[in-house]
Amino acid sequence: YDNDSRLKEIVRPGSKTIFTYDEANFLDLIEHRTNPSNNLIAEFDYVRDISGIRDSLIYPNPTNHSQLIEHDFIYDNNYFLNFLF
C-alpha cells in the first residue's frame, strides 16, 4: 500500500500487478509484469472524460502489441454503467 492507503502492487511467484492512480485517487493504470525481470505482460489504461467519468479502457492487442484495443463505457442518464462497447 502507498501513503494514501491505496493498493500499490500485488506480488506473486513469477508475476506482479502494479496499480497507478491519478491525482483524484482514481485507478488509472493496471500493469501485469513478470517477476523478478519486470517485463511487461499486459497493461490496462482507464481514460476519463472532462467530468471525471471513465470513458474508455485501452490495452494492447495480445497478438499484436503495437495495436491498441479500446472499449468505450456507455452510461445511462443517471451515470450508471449501461454498456461496455
XYZ file of C-alpha atoms in Angstrom, residues 4 10 24 26 29 32-33 38 49 61 64-65 68 71-73 75 77:
18
model
C -2.707 7.158 0.884
C 0.402 -7.466 -5.723
C -8.085 12.429 -7.821
C -8.951 7.050 -9.143
C -3.429 2.141 -14.928
C 0.937 -7.005 -15.173
C 4.683 -7.740 -15.175
C 9.894 -6.776 -14.653
C -13.833 12.382 -19.741
C -3.806 -6.308 -28.533
C -0.061 -7.531 -31.820
C 1.261 -5.327 -29.012
C -4.269 -0.793 -29.124
C -13.561 -0.288 -25.200
C -15.948 2.597 -24.558
C -18.083 2.827 -21.444
C -23.762 5.332 -19.314
C -28.923 9.382 -17.864
